[in-house]
PDB file of C-alpha atoms in Angstrom:
ATOM      1  CA  UNK A 254     104.997 127.903 103.155  1.00 88.00           C
ATOM      2  CA  UNK A 255     108.739 127.350 102.836  1.00 97.00           C
ATOM      3  CA  UNK A 256     109.852 123.740 102.357  1.00 98.00           C
ATOM      4  CA  UNK A 257     113.189 122.339 103.491  1.00 98.00           C
ATOM      5  CA  UNK A 258     114.622 118.901 102.802  1.00 98.00           C
ATOM      6  CA  UNK A 259     116.554 116.755 105.236  1.00 98.00           C
ATOM      7  CA  UNK A 260     118.148 114.126 103.026  1.00 97.00           C
ATOM      8  CA  UNK A 261     119.406 114.639  99.489  1.00 97.00           C
ATOM      9  CA  UNK A 262     118.728 111.424  97.621  1.00 96.00           C
ATOM     10  CA  UNK A 263     116.573 110.723  94.565  1.00 97.00           C
ATOM     11  CA  UNK A 264     113.287 111.630  96.238  1.00 97.00           C
ATOM     12  CA  UNK A 265     114.656 114.819  97.778  1.00 97.00           C
ATOM     13  CA  UNK A 266     116.192 115.924  94.481  1.00 98.00           C
ATOM     14  CA  UNK A 267     113.007 115.165  92.538  1.00 98.00           C
ATOM     15  CA  UNK A 268     110.455 116.727  94.875  1.00 98.00           C
ATOM     16  CA  UNK A 269     112.601 119.792  95.474  1.00 98.00           C
ATOM     17  CA  UNK A 270     112.999 120.433  91.760  1.00 98.00           C
ATOM     18  CA  UNK A 271     109.335 119.740  91.102  1.00 98.00           C
ATOM     19  CA  UNK A 272     108.177 122.074  93.862  1.00 98.00           C
ATOM     20  CA  UNK A 273     110.591 124.816  92.820  1.00 97.00           C
ATOM     21  CA  UNK A 274     109.521 124.672  89.184  1.00 97.00           C
ATOM     22  CA  UNK A 275     105.902 124.802  90.342  1.00 97.00           C
ATOM     23  CA  UNK A 276     106.499 128.069  92.157  1.00 97.00           C
ATOM     24  CA  UNK A 277     106.710 126.625  95.662  1.00 97.00           C
ATOM     25  CA  UNK A 278     109.320 128.222  97.916  1.00 97.00           C
ATOM     26  CA  UNK A 279     112.078 125.726  98.703  1.00 98.00           C
ATOM     27  CA  UNK A 280     114.664 126.811 101.283  1.00 98.00           C
ATOM     28  CA  UNK A 281     117.184 124.062 100.557  1.00 98.00           C
ATOM     29  CA  UNK A 282     118.853 120.897 101.769  1.00 98.00           C
ATOM     30  CA  UNK A 283     120.695 119.375 104.675  1.00 98.00           C
ATOM     31  CA  UNK A 284     122.450 116.021 104.369  1.00 97.00           C
ATOM     32  CA  UNK A 285     124.947 114.186 106.531  1.00 94.00           C
ATOM     33  CA  UNK A 286     127.008 114.063 103.368  1.00 95.00           C
ATOM     34  CA  UNK A 287     127.598 117.744 102.644  1.00 97.00           C
ATOM     35  CA  UNK A 288     128.405 117.115  98.984  1.00 97.00           C
ATOM     36  CA  UNK A 289     124.929 115.619  98.459  1.00 97.00           C
ATOM     37  CA  UNK A 290     123.281 118.717  99.920  1.00 98.00           C
ATOM     38  CA  UNK A 291     125.418 120.930  97.685  1.00 98.00           C
ATOM     39  CA  UNK A 292     124.501 118.921  94.579  1.00 98.00           C
ATOM     40  CA  UNK A 293     120.782 119.052  95.407  1.00 98.00           C
ATOM     41  CA  UNK A 294     120.944 122.770  96.120  1.00 98.00           C
ATOM     42  CA  UNK A 295     122.716 123.461  92.855  1.00 98.00           C
ATOM     43  CA  UNK A 296     120.224 121.310  90.926  1.00 98.00           C
ATOM     44  CA  UNK A 297     117.233 123.109  92.449  1.00 98.00           C
ATOM     45  CA  UNK A 298     118.803 126.570  92.682  1.00 97.00           C
ATOM     46  CA  UNK A 299     118.297 126.637  96.445  1.00 98.00           C
ATOM     47  CA  UNK A 300     120.613 126.709  99.471  1.00 98.00           C
ATOM     48  CA  UNK A 301     122.557 123.984 101.205  1.00 98.00           C
ATOM     49  CA  UNK A 302     122.907 123.888 104.968  1.00 98.00           C
ATOM     50  CA  UNK A 303     125.802 122.628 107.033  1.00 97.00           C
ATOM     51  CA  UNK A 304     123.692 123.033 110.183  1.00 97.00           C
ATOM     52  CA  UNK A 305     120.441 121.064 110.281  1.00 97.00           C
ATOM     53  CA  UNK A 306     118.937 123.432 112.834  1.00 97.00           C
ATOM     54  CA  UNK A 307     119.398 126.417 110.554  1.00 98.00           C
ATOM     55  CA  UNK A 308     117.398 124.603 107.865  1.00 98.00           C
ATOM     56  CA  UNK A 309     114.682 123.837 110.413  1.00 98.00           C
ATOM     57  CA  UNK A 310     114.568 127.471 111.506  1.00 97.00           C
ATOM     58  CA  UNK A 311     114.277 128.714 107.905  1.00 98.00           C
ATOM     59  CA  UNK A 312     111.515 126.266 106.888  1.00 98.00           C
ATOM     60  CA  UNK A 313     107.826 125.867 107.672  1.00 97.00           C
ATOM     61  CA  UNK A 314     107.557 122.365 106.227  1.00 98.00           C
ATOM     62  CA  UNK A 315     110.299 119.767 106.577  1.00 98.00           C
ATOM     63  CA  UNK A 316     110.493 116.765 104.274  1.00 98.00           C
ATOM     64  CA  UNK A 317     112.603 113.958 105.741  1.00 98.00           C
ATOM     65  CA  UNK A 318     113.652 112.352 102.463  1.00 98.00           C
ATOM     66  CA  UNK A 319     115.980 109.813 104.035  1.00 97.00           C
ATOM     67  CA  UNK A 320     115.736 105.990 103.775  1.00 94.00           C
ATOM     68  CA  UNK A 321     112.647 104.594 105.506  1.00 93.00           C
ATOM     69  CA  UNK A 322     114.719 102.936 108.197  1.00 94.00           C
ATOM     70  CA  UNK A 323     116.278 106.259 109.182  1.00 96.00           C
ATOM     71  CA  UNK A 324     113.190 108.485 109.324  1.00 97.00           C
ATOM     72  CA  UNK A 325     112.355 107.905 112.991  1.00 96.00           C
ATOM     73  CA  UNK A 326     116.009 108.167 113.970  1.00 96.00           C
ATOM     74  CA  UNK A 327     116.391 111.560 112.273  1.00 97.00           C
ATOM     75  CA  UNK A 328     113.152 112.815 113.792  1.00 97.00           C
ATOM     76  CA  UNK A 329     114.309 111.778 117.258  1.00 96.00           C
ATOM     77  CA  UNK A 330     117.469 113.842 116.731  1.00 95.00           C
ATOM     78  CA  UNK A 331     115.590 117.009 115.772  1.00 97.00           C
ATOM     79  CA  UNK A 332     112.294 116.748 117.665  1.00 94.00           C
ATOM     80  CA  UNK A 333     113.308 119.316 120.269  1.00 95.00           C
ATOM     81  CA  UNK A 334     113.555 121.936 117.500  1.00 96.00           C
ATOM     82  CA  UNK A 335     110.384 121.323 115.496  1.00 95.00           C
ATOM     83  CA  UNK A 336     107.827 123.390 117.399  1.00 96.00           C
ATOM     84  CA  UNK A 337     105.122 124.689 115.012  1.00 95.00           C
ATOM     85  CA  UNK A 338     106.653 122.805 112.088  1.00 97.00           C
ATOM     86  CA  UNK A 339     104.959 120.513 109.600  1.00 98.00           C
ATOM     87  CA  UNK A 340     107.006 117.305 109.291  1.00 98.00           C
ATOM     88  CA  UNK A 341     106.570 115.042 106.252  1.00 98.00           C
ATOM     89  CA  UNK A 342     108.023 111.774 105.050  1.00 98.00           C
ATOM     90  CA  UNK A 343     107.561 110.005 101.708  1.00 97.00           C
ATOM     91  CA  UNK A 344     107.358 106.382 102.826  1.00 94.00           C
ATOM     92  CA  UNK A 345     104.462 104.453 101.360  1.00 93.00           C
ATOM     93  CA  UNK A 346     104.277 101.827 104.115  1.00 92.00           C
ATOM     94  CA  UNK A 347     104.979 103.902 107.243  1.00 95.00           C
ATOM     95  CA  UNK A 348     102.334 106.020 108.943  1.00 96.00           C
ATOM     96  CA  UNK A 349     102.995 109.516 110.252  1.00 97.00           C
ATOM     97  CA  UNK A 350     102.568 108.332 113.836  1.00 96.00           C
ATOM     98  CA  UNK A 351     105.095 105.532 113.359  1.00 95.00           C
ATOM     99  CA  UNK A 352     107.643 107.876 111.821  1.00 96.00           C
ATOM    100  CA  UNK A 353     107.139 110.852 114.106  1.00 97.00           C
ATOM    101  CA  UNK A 354     106.266 109.386 117.486  1.00 94.00           C
ATOM    102  CA  UNK A 355     105.483 112.146 119.980  1.00 92.00           C
ATOM    103  CA  UNK A 356     105.434 114.911 117.353  1.00 95.00           C
ATOM    104  CA  UNK A 357     102.474 116.698 118.924  1.00 93.00           C
ATOM    105  CA  UNK A 358     104.191 116.754 122.309  1.00 93.00           C
ATOM    106  CA  UNK A 359     106.860 118.897 120.651  1.00 94.00           C
ATOM    107  CA  UNK A 360     104.356 121.145 118.870  1.00 95.00           C
ATOM    108  CA  UNK A 361     104.860 119.535 115.462  1.00 97.00           C
ATOM    109  CA  UNK A 362     102.407 117.967 113.035  1.00 97.00           C
ATOM    110  CA  UNK A 363     103.350 114.803 111.148  1.00 97.00           C
ATOM    111  CA  UNK A 364     102.318 113.650 107.665  1.00 98.00           C
ATOM    112  CA  UNK A 365     102.990 110.903 105.169  1.00 97.00           C
ATOM    113  CA  UNK A 366     103.164 112.342 101.641  1.00 98.00           C
ATOM    114  CA  UNK A 367     103.736 109.474  99.225  1.00 97.00           C
ATOM    115  CA  UNK A 368     103.920 109.905  95.443  1.00 97.00           C
ATOM    116  CA  UNK A 369     102.451 106.848  93.727  1.00 96.00           C
ATOM    117  CA  UNK A 370     105.412 106.742  91.383  1.00 94.00           C
ATOM    118  CA  UNK A 371     108.783 105.000  91.120  1.00 91.00           C
ATOM    119  CA  UNK A 372     111.434 107.690  91.556  1.00 93.00           C
ATOM    120  CA  UNK A 373     114.373 106.120  89.728  1.00 91.00           C
ATOM    121  CA  UNK A 374     116.626 109.047  88.826  1.00 95.00           C
ATOM    122  CA  UNK A 375     117.694 112.062  90.878  1.00 95.00           C
ATOM    123  CA  UNK A 376     118.029 114.365  87.891  1.00 97.00           C
ATOM    124  CA  UNK A 377     115.172 113.325  85.610  1.00 96.00           C
ATOM    125  CA  UNK A 378     112.282 111.847  87.623  1.00 96.00           C
ATOM    126  CA  UNK A 379     110.855 115.278  88.490  1.00 97.00           C
ATOM    127  CA  UNK A 380     109.815 115.635  84.832  1.00 97.00           C
ATOM    128  CA  UNK A 381     107.425 112.714  85.274  1.00 96.00           C
ATOM    129  CA  UNK A 382     105.769 113.949  88.473  1.00 97.00           C
ATOM    130  CA  UNK A 383     103.020 116.073  86.837  1.00 97.00           C
ATOM    131  CA  UNK A 384      99.727 114.227  87.237  1.00 96.00           C
ATOM    132  CA  UNK A 385     101.109 111.662  89.707  1.00 97.00           C
ATOM    133  CA  UNK A 386      98.767 110.692  92.562  1.00 97.00           C
ATOM    134  CA  UNK A 387      99.906 111.511  96.090  1.00 98.00           C
ATOM    135  CA  UNK A 388      98.591 109.497  99.028  1.00 97.00           C
ATOM    136  CA  UNK A 389      98.345 111.558 102.212  1.00 98.00           C
ATOM    137  CA  UNK A 390      97.942 110.586 105.844  1.00 97.00           C
ATOM    138  CA  UNK A 391      98.503 112.394 109.116  1.00 97.00           C
ATOM    139  CA  UNK A 392      97.270 115.047 111.561  1.00 95.00           C
ATOM    140  CA  UNK A 393      94.049 116.715 110.455  1.00 95.00           C
ATOM    141  CA  UNK A 394      95.228 120.271 111.200  1.00 95.00           C
ATOM    142  CA  UNK A 395      97.271 120.845 108.031  1.00 96.00           C
ATOM    143  CA  UNK A 396      96.087 117.939 105.904  1.00 96.00           C
ATOM    144  CA  UNK A 397      93.909 120.143 103.706  1.00 96.00           C
ATOM    145  CA  UNK A 398      96.759 122.648 103.271  1.00 96.00           C
ATOM    146  CA  UNK A 399      99.128 119.958 102.016  1.00 97.00           C
ATOM    147  CA  UNK A 400      96.397 118.625  99.772  1.00 97.00           C
ATOM    148  CA  UNK A 401      95.760 122.069  98.265  1.00 97.00           C
ATOM    149  CA  UNK A 402      99.484 122.585  97.694  1.00 97.00           C
ATOM    150  CA  UNK A 403      99.799 119.372  95.708  1.00 98.00           C
ATOM    151  CA  UNK A 404      96.555 119.852  93.812  1.00 97.00           C
ATOM    152  CA  UNK A 405      97.658 123.379  92.856  1.00 97.00           C
ATOM    153  CA  UNK A 406     100.540 121.679  91.034  1.00 97.00           C
ATOM    154  CA  UNK A 407      98.091 119.438  89.179  1.00 97.00           C
ATOM    155  CA  UNK A 408      98.531 116.327  91.316  1.00 98.00           C
ATOM    156  CA  UNK A 409      95.439 114.338  92.360  1.00 98.00           C
ATOM    157  CA  UNK A 410      95.488 113.331  96.024  1.00 98.00           C
ATOM    158  CA  UNK A 411      93.841 110.709  98.170  1.00 97.00           C
ATOM    159  CA  UNK A 412      93.691 110.788 101.976  1.00 97.00           C
ATOM    160  CA  UNK A 413      94.195 107.384 103.569  1.00 96.00           C
ATOM    161  CA  UNK A 414      93.358 106.178 107.073  1.00 95.00           C
ATOM    162  CA  UNK A 415      96.524 105.133 108.895  1.00 93.00           C
ATOM    163  CA  UNK A 416      95.274 101.558 109.236  1.00 93.00           C
ATOM    164  CA  UNK A 417      95.399 100.802 105.503  1.00 95.00           C
ATOM    165  CA  UNK A 418      98.803 102.257 104.645  1.00 94.00           C
ATOM    166  CA  UNK A 419     100.450  98.838 104.437  1.00 94.00           C
ATOM    167  CA  UNK A 420      97.792  97.470 102.093  1.00 96.00           C
ATOM    168  CA  UNK A 421      98.075 100.608  99.957  1.00 96.00           C
ATOM    169  CA  UNK A 422     101.845 100.197  99.713  1.00 95.00           C
ATOM    170  CA  UNK A 423     101.472  96.508  98.836  1.00 96.00           C
ATOM    171  CA  UNK A 424      99.229  97.519  95.934  1.00 96.00           C
ATOM    172  CA  UNK A 425     101.792 100.067  94.765  1.00 94.00           C
ATOM    173  CA  UNK A 426     104.681  97.612  95.048  1.00 94.00           C
ATOM    174  CA  UNK A 427     102.862  94.943  93.023  1.00 95.00           C
ATOM    175  CA  UNK A 428     102.377  97.374  90.132  1.00 93.00           C
ATOM    176  CA  UNK A 429     105.925  98.684  90.337  1.00 92.00           C
ATOM    177  CA  UNK A 430     108.600  96.458  91.850  1.00 93.00           C
ATOM    178  CA  UNK A 431     106.989  93.107  91.076  1.00 95.00           C
ATOM    179  CA  UNK A 432     106.492  94.006  87.430  1.00 95.00           C
ATOM    180  CA  UNK A 433     110.275  94.387  87.319  1.00 95.00           C
ATOM    181  CA  UNK A 434     110.665  90.844  88.658  1.00 96.00           C
ATOM    182  CA  UNK A 435     108.416  89.441  85.927  1.00 97.00           C
ATOM    183  CA  UNK A 436     110.207  91.362  83.190  1.00 97.00           C
ATOM    184  CA  UNK A 437     113.561  90.166  84.525  1.00 98.00           C
ATOM    185  CA  UNK A 438     112.289  86.582  84.361  1.00 97.00           C
ATOM    186  CA  UNK A 439     111.078  87.118  80.794  1.00 97.00           C
ATOM    187  CA  UNK A 440     114.420  88.624  79.751  1.00 98.00           C
ATOM    188  CA  UNK A 441     116.271  85.664  81.267  1.00 97.00           C
ATOM    189  CA  UNK A 442     114.153  83.195  79.282  1.00 97.00           C
ATOM    190  CA  UNK A 443     114.661  85.141  76.047  1.00 97.00           C
ATOM    191  CA  UNK A 444     118.422  85.148  76.630  1.00 98.00           C
ATOM    192  CA  UNK A 445     118.206  81.348  76.887  1.00 97.00           C
ATOM    193  CA  UNK A 446     116.559  81.480  73.454  1.00 97.00           C
ATOM    194  CA  UNK A 447     119.554  83.330  72.020  1.00 97.00           C
ATOM    195  CA  UNK A 448     118.566  86.975  72.492  1.00 98.00           C
ATOM    196  CA  UNK A 449     121.023  89.460  73.916  1.00 98.00           C
ATOM    197  CA  UNK A 450     119.681  91.436  76.864  1.00 97.00           C
ATOM    198  CA  UNK A 451     119.419  94.536  74.685  1.00 97.00           C
ATOM    199  CA  UNK A 452     117.496  92.608  72.024  1.00 98.00           C
ATOM    200  CA  UNK A 453     115.202  91.078  74.636  1.00 98.00           C
ATOM    201  CA  UNK A 454     114.322  94.449  76.131  1.00 97.00           C
ATOM    202  CA  UNK A 455     113.782  95.949  72.692  1.00 97.00           C
ATOM    203  CA  UNK A 456     111.545  93.036  71.700  1.00 97.00           C
ATOM    204  CA  UNK A 457     109.518  93.232  74.913  1.00 97.00           C
ATOM    205  CA  UNK A 458     109.090  97.009  74.743  1.00 97.00           C
ATOM    206  CA  UNK A 459     105.979  97.105  72.511  1.00 97.00           C
ATOM    207  CA  UNK A 460     104.135  94.352  74.393  1.00 96.00           C
ATOM    208  CA  UNK A 461     104.904  95.933  77.777  1.00 96.00           C
ATOM    209  CA  UNK A 462     103.866  99.411  76.673  1.00 96.00           C
ATOM    210  CA  UNK A 463     100.821  98.128  74.840  1.00 96.00           C
ATOM    211  CA  UNK A 464      99.612  96.049  77.769  1.00 95.00           C
ATOM    212  CA  UNK A 465     100.024  98.923  80.227  1.00 95.00           C
ATOM    213  CA  UNK A 466      98.166 101.300  77.928  1.00 96.00           C
ATOM    214  CA  UNK A 467      95.316  98.833  77.491  1.00 96.00           C
ATOM    215  CA  UNK A 468      95.076  98.123  81.227  1.00 96.00           C
ATOM    216  CA  UNK A 469      95.016 101.842  82.029  1.00 95.00           C
ATOM    217  CA  UNK A 470      92.402 102.723  79.420  1.00 96.00           C
ATOM    218  CA  UNK A 471      90.210  99.586  79.448  1.00 97.00           C
ATOM    219  CA  UNK A 472      90.907  97.901  82.796  1.00 97.00           C
ATOM    220  CA  UNK A 473      92.545  94.538  83.539  1.00 96.00           C
ATOM    221  CA  UNK A 474      89.523  92.367  82.654  1.00 97.00           C
ATOM    222  CA  UNK A 475      89.105  93.668  79.116  1.00 96.00           C
ATOM    223  CA  UNK A 476      92.875  93.741  78.568  1.00 96.00           C
ATOM    224  CA  UNK A 477      93.512  90.093  79.438  1.00 97.00           C
ATOM    225  CA  UNK A 478      94.777  87.912  76.577  1.00 96.00           C
ATOM    226  CA  UNK A 479      96.842  84.733  76.328  1.00 96.00           C
ATOM    227  CA  UNK A 480      96.452  81.026  77.108  1.00 97.00           C
ATOM    228  CA  UNK A 481      94.750  81.453  80.488  1.00 97.00           C
ATOM    229  CA  UNK A 482      92.115  83.784  79.025  1.00 97.00           C
ATOM    230  CA  UNK A 483      91.367  81.498  76.090  1.00 97.00           C
ATOM    231  CA  UNK A 484      91.316  78.346  78.272  1.00 97.00           C
ATOM    232  CA  UNK A 485      94.267  76.816  76.417  1.00 97.00           C
ATOM    233  CA  UNK A 486      95.300  73.897  78.624  1.00 96.00           C
ATOM    234  CA  UNK A 487      97.788  72.519  76.086  1.00 96.00           C
ATOM    235  CA  UNK A 488      99.829  75.736  75.946  1.00 97.00           C
ATOM    236  CA  UNK A 489      99.839  76.109  79.722  1.00 96.00           C
ATOM    237  CA  UNK A 490     101.198  72.566  80.053  1.00 95.00           C
ATOM    238  CA  UNK A 491     103.892  73.358  77.462  1.00 96.00           C
ATOM    239  CA  UNK A 492     104.904  76.411  79.472  1.00 96.00           C
ATOM    240  CA  UNK A 493     105.120  74.409  82.660  1.00 95.00           C
ATOM    241  CA  UNK A 494     107.242  71.731  80.985  1.00 94.00           C
ATOM    242  CA  UNK A 495     109.835  74.397  80.135  1.00 95.00           C
ATOM    243  CA  UNK A 496     110.317  75.323  83.795  1.00 95.00           C
ATOM    244  CA  UNK A 497     112.914  73.086  85.382  1.00 92.00           C
ATOM    245  CA  UNK A 498     112.905  74.689  88.833  1.00 94.00           C
ATOM    246  CA  UNK A 499     110.014  73.776  91.119  1.00 94.00           C
ATOM    247  CA  UNK A 500     109.931  77.331  92.500  1.00 94.00           C
ATOM    248  CA  UNK A 501     109.462  78.699  88.973  1.00 95.00           C
ATOM    249  CA  UNK A 502     106.617  76.276  88.282  1.00 95.00           C
ATOM    250  CA  UNK A 503     104.956  77.248  91.547  1.00 95.00           C
ATOM    251  CA  UNK A 504     105.260  80.931  90.727  1.00 96.00           C
ATOM    252  CA  UNK A 505     103.824  80.387  87.236  1.00 96.00           C
ATOM    253  CA  UNK A 506     100.891  78.484  88.722  1.00 96.00           C
ATOM    254  CA  UNK A 507     100.232  81.030  91.464  1.00 96.00           C
ATOM    255  CA  UNK A 508     100.156  83.815  88.887  1.00 96.00           C
ATOM    256  CA  UNK A 509      97.938  81.673  86.654  1.00 97.00           C
ATOM    257  CA  UNK A 510      95.455  81.249  89.512  1.00 96.00           C
ATOM    258  CA  UNK A 511      95.206  85.023  89.797  1.00 96.00           C
ATOM    259  CA  UNK A 512      94.768  85.317  86.032  1.00 97.00           C
ATOM    260  CA  UNK A 513      92.011  82.697  86.202  1.00 97.00           C
ATOM    261  CA  UNK A 514      90.026  84.983  88.510  1.00 97.00           C
ATOM    262  CA  UNK A 515      90.221  87.734  85.891  1.00 97.00           C
ATOM    263  CA  UNK A 516      89.477  85.311  83.024  1.00 97.00           C
ATOM    264  CA  UNK A 517      86.336  84.041  84.753  1.00 97.00           C
ATOM    265  CA  UNK A 518      85.158  87.611  85.164  1.00 97.00           C
ATOM    266  CA  UNK A 519      85.728  88.245  81.458  1.00 97.00           C
ATOM    267  CA  UNK A 520      84.158  84.980  80.224  1.00 97.00           C
ATOM    268  CA  UNK A 521      81.451  83.954  82.638  1.00 96.00           C
ATOM    269  CA  UNK A 522      80.253  81.271  80.208  1.00 96.00           C
ATOM    270  CA  UNK A 523      83.643  79.467  79.949  1.00 96.00           C
ATOM    271  CA  UNK A 524      84.342  76.284  81.897  1.00 97.00           C
ATOM    272  CA  UNK A 525      87.817  76.778  83.335  1.00 97.00           C
ATOM    273  CA  UNK A 526      87.652  73.792  85.711  1.00 97.00           C
ATOM    274  CA  UNK A 527      90.009  71.629  83.641  1.00 96.00           C
ATOM    275  CA  UNK A 528      92.601  74.370  83.450  1.00 96.00           C
ATOM    276  CA  UNK A 529      92.255  75.020  87.162  1.00 96.00           C
ATOM    277  CA  UNK A 530      92.976  71.345  87.897  1.00 95.00           C
ATOM    278  CA  UNK A 531      96.120  71.374  85.741  1.00 94.00           C
ATOM    279  CA  UNK A 532      97.391  74.483  87.507  1.00 95.00           C
ATOM    280  CA  UNK A 533      96.667  72.992  90.937  1.00 93.00           C
ATOM    281  CA  UNK A 534      98.388  69.694  90.048  1.00 90.00           C
ATOM    282  CA  UNK A 535     101.450  71.180  88.403  1.00 81.00           C
ATOM    283  CA  UNK A 536     101.890  73.874  91.028  1.00 76.00           C
ATOM    284  CA  UNK A 537     102.556  71.375  93.753  1.00 59.00           C
TER     285      UNK A 537
END
């Protein structure tokens, strides 16, 4: 199966390089910005195409690695030329049917192929793809073939029903994007304590890495530490008194309520009712 990429951004670069290094045949890239296609082709030692229809003709599988909001638009442009093609996108929240409406009417088969991984760099992220889970969804005809391709590269896969894609993507975003928000908040507070941003990130590095390692190996319940876990009402109140903005206090309390659920699972004999009342009162 020969794979072609329409779109030459971070995901296209990374998957193309990863597939090529894994022995998968990659035809090359088309992009509305020709220079991007040339850069991706050079990086992956494949071809670049000035004509999108030539790429389609030369490929069995097409990955539309364009921004989520443009996937359906690009498919609409090419759908007359995709007979007997496998069409894939890498959006975590969008189903194959949403992205490729009417694909079967044009003899094509649509799939969502989402790596459960934050692709942050066009030139380096491919090195981190070994072992990454891929969530798959789409037409049953070639689903097993795509699954075998990815598993031959060492990637575990899970097949999702279309109806739970949004919940799946929410779970992924919470563990990826929203962690960034919390770290940004922590860095801001440390800067108010006199740290430079570089010092703050360096100081937080061990606790972030350690926590993630513990969560992965032992699970969130056994990994929980801190004032919520130990039922330390005094420290929680001190934290809340440091937050001048009501929105920040509300966020702290909402997160604390979630942590309380985990704490109660860890310590079924603790009485967390007093702490719960403080969180409810202070959180507005």
